[in-house]
CSV table of C-alpha atoms in Angstrom, one decimal:
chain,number,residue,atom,x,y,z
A,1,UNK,CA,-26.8,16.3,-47.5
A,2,UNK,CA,-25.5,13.4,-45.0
A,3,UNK,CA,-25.8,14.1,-41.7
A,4,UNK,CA,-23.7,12.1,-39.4
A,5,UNK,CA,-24.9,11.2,-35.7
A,6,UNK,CA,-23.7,14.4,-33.9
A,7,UNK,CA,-21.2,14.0,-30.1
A,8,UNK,CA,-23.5,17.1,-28.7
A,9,UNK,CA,-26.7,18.2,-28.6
A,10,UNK,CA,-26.0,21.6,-29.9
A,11,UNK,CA,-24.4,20.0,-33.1
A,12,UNK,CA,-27.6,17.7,-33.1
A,13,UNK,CA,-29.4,20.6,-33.4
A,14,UNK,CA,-27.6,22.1,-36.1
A,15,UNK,CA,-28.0,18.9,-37.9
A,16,UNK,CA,-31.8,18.9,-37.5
A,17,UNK,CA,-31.9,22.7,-39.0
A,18,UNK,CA,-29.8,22.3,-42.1
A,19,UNK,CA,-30.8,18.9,-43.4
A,20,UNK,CA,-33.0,19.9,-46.1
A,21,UNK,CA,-30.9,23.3,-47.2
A,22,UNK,CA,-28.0,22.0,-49.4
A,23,UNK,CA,-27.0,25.4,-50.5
A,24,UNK,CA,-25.0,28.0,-48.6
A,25,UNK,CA,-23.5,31.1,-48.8
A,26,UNK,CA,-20.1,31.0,-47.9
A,27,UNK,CA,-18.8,34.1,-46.7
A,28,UNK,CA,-14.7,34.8,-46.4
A,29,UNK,CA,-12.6,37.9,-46.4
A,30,UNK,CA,-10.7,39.0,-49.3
A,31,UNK,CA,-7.4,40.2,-50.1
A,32,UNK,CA,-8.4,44.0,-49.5
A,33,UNK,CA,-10.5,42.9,-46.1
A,34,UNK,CA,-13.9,43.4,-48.2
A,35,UNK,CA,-16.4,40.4,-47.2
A,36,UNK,CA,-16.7,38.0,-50.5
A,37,UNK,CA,-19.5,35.5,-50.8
A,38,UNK,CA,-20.3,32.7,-52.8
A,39,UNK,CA,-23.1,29.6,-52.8
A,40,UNK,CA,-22.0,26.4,-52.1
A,41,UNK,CA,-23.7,22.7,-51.8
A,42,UNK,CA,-22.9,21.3,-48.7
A,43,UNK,CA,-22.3,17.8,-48.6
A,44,UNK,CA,-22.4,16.5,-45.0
A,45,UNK,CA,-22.2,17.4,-41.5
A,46,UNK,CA,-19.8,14.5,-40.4
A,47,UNK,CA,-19.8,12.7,-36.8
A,48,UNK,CA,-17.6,15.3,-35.7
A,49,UNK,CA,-19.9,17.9,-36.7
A,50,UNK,CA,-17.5,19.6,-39.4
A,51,UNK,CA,-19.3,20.4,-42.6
A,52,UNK,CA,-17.5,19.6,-46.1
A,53,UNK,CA,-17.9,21.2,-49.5
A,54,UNK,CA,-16.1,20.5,-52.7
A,55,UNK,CA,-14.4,23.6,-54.6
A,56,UNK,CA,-11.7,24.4,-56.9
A,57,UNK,CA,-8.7,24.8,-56.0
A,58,UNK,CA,-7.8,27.3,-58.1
A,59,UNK,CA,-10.4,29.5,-57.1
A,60,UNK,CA,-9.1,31.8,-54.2
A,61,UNK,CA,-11.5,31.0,-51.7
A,62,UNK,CA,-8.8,28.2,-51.0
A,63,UNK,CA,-6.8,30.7,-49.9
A,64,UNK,CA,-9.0,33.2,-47.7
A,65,UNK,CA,-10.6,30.3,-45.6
A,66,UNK,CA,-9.4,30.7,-42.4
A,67,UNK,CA,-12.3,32.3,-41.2
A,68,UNK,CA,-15.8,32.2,-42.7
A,69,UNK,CA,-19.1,32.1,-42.4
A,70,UNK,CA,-21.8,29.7,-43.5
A,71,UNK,CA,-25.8,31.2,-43.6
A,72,UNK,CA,-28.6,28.9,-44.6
A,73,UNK,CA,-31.2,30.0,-45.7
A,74,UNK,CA,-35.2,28.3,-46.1
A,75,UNK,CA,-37.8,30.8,-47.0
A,76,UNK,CA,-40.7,28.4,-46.6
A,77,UNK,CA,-40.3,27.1,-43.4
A,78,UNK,CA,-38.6,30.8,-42.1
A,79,UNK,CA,-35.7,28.5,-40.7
A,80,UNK,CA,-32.4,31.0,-41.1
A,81,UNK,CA,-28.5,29.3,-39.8
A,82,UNK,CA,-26.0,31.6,-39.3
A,83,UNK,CA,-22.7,29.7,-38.8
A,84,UNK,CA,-18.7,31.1,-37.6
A,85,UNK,CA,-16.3,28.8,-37.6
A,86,UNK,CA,-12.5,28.0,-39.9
A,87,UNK,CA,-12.1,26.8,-42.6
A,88,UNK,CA,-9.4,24.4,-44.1
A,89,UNK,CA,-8.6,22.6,-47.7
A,90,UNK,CA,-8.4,18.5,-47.5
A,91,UNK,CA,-7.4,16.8,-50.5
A,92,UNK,CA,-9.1,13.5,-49.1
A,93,UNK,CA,-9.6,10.5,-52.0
A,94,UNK,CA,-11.3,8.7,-50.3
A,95,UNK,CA,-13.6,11.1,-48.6
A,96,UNK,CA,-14.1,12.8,-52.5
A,97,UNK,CA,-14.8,9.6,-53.9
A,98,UNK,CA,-17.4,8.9,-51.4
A,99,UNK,CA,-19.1,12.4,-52.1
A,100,UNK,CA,-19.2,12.4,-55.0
A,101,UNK,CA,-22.5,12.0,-57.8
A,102,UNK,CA,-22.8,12.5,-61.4
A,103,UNK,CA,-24.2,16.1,-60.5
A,104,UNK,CA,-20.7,17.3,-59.8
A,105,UNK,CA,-19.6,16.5,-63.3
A,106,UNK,CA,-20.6,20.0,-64.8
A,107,UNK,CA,-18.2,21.6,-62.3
A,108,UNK,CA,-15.4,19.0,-62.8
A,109,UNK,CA,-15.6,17.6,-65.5
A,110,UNK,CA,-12.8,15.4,-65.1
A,111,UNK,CA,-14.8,13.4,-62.0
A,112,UNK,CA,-13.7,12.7,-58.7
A,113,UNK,CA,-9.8,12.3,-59.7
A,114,UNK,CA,-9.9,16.0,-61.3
A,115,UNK,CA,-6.8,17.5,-60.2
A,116,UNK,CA,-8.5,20.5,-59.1
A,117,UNK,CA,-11.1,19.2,-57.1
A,118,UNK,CA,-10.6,19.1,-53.5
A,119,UNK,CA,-12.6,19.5,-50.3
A,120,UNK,CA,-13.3,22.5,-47.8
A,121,UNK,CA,-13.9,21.3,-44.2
A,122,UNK,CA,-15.7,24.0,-42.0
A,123,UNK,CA,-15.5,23.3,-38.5
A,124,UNK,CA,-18.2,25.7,-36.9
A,125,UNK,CA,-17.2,27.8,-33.6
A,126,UNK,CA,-20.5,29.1,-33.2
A,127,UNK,CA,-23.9,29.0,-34.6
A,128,UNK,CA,-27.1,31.4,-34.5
A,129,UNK,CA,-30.3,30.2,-35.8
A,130,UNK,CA,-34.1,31.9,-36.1
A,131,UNK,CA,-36.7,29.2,-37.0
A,132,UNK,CA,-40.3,30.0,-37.0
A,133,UNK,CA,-41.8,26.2,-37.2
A,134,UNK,CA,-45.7,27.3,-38.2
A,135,UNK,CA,-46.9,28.0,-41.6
A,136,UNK,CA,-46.6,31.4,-43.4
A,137,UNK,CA,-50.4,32.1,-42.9
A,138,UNK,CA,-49.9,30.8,-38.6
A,139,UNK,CA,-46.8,33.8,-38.8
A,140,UNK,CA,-48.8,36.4,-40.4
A,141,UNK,CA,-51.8,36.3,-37.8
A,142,UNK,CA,-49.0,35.8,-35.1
A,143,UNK,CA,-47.5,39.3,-36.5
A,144,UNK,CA,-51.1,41.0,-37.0
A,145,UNK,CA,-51.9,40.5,-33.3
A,146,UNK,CA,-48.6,41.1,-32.3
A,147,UNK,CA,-49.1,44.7,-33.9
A,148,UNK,CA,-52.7,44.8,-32.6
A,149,UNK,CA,-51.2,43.9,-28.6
A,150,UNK,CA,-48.1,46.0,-28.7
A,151,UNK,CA,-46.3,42.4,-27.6
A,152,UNK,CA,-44.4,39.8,-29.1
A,153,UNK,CA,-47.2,37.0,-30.2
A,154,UNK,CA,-45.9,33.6,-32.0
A,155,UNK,CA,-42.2,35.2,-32.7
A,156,UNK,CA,-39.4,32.9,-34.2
A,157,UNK,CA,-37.6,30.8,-32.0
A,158,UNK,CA,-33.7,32.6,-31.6
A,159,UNK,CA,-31.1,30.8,-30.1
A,160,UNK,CA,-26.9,30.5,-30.1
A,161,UNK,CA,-25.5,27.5,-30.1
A,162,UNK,CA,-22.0,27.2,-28.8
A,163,UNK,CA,-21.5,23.3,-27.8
A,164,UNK,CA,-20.0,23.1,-31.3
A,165,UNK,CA,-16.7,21.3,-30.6
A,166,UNK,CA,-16.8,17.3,-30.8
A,167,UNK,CA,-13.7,17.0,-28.7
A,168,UNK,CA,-14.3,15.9,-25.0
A,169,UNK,CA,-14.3,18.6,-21.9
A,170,UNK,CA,-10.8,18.4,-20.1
A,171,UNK,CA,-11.4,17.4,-16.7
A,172,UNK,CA,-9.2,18.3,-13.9
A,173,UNK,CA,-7.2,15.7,-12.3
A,174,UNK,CA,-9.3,14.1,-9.2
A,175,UNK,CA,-7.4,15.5,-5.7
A,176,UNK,CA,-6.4,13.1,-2.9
């Protein structure tokens, strides 16, 4: 995935935690209001901290992206990312053409001018993350003594990130 230089330090952050997990689950409502989830390859986290995908757009996740959810997810490293934010459908050339690699061909066959094939920009809102940055043997004596101590020893670090908009604060006009 391409990750762009981030505005904030919060999308920074995000950055740092999803560079090396490609795959999401995207999670959006459906028609009856039931929660519908599908894995997706994200393909960068641009300088304005929006992430893009390519899908289908005859699928109808095109149509119920107005509000999702994005989790990553890396089992090795215990490094979980939990992201809120809307969701929109760009029909970019240029930005397809420039994401695109022979690996997409088995979903669109056609290439990067398939009809069909369009982007989904996800602008996140909010972003929870748990990463636990020793090895699995360094978490499992951290949990052992934890049990042993009746107190938290070596837990993953939990945090929120909420500095997810690129846009600059509005500042009130100076007074004279």
């Amino acid at each position: 995935m391409n990750i762009e230089s981030q505005p904030t330090p919060d999308l920074a952050r995000l950055g740092t935690l999803i560079a090396d997990m490609p795959v999401a689950m995207l999670t959006s409502a459906g028609d009856d209001g039931a929660l519908v989830s599908c894995p997706m390859e994200a393909l960068e986290l641009d300088g304005d901290g929006a992430l893009w995908f390519f899908t289908d757009l005859r699928s109808d996740l095109a149509e119920r992206v107005r509000s999702v959810n994005v989790s990553f997810s890396d089992d090795a490293r215990s490094t979980y990312v939990s992201l809120s934010g809307r969701g929109e459908i760009d029909m970019d050339t240029q930005r397809i053409e420039r994401l695109w690699s022979p690996f997409h061909r088995a979903s669109f066959p056609d290439g990067p001018g398939s009809r069909h094939l369009v982007l989904l920009k996800v602008v996140p809102e909010k972003a929870e993350y748990w990463d636990a940055p020793n090895s699995r043997t360094v978490r499992l004596i951290a949990l052992a003594a934890s049990a042993v101590s009746g107190t938290p020893i070596g837990q993953a670090e939990h945090c929120t990130l909420t500095d997810l908009s690129s846009s600059p604060p509005v500042s009130a006009p100076a007074r004279r």
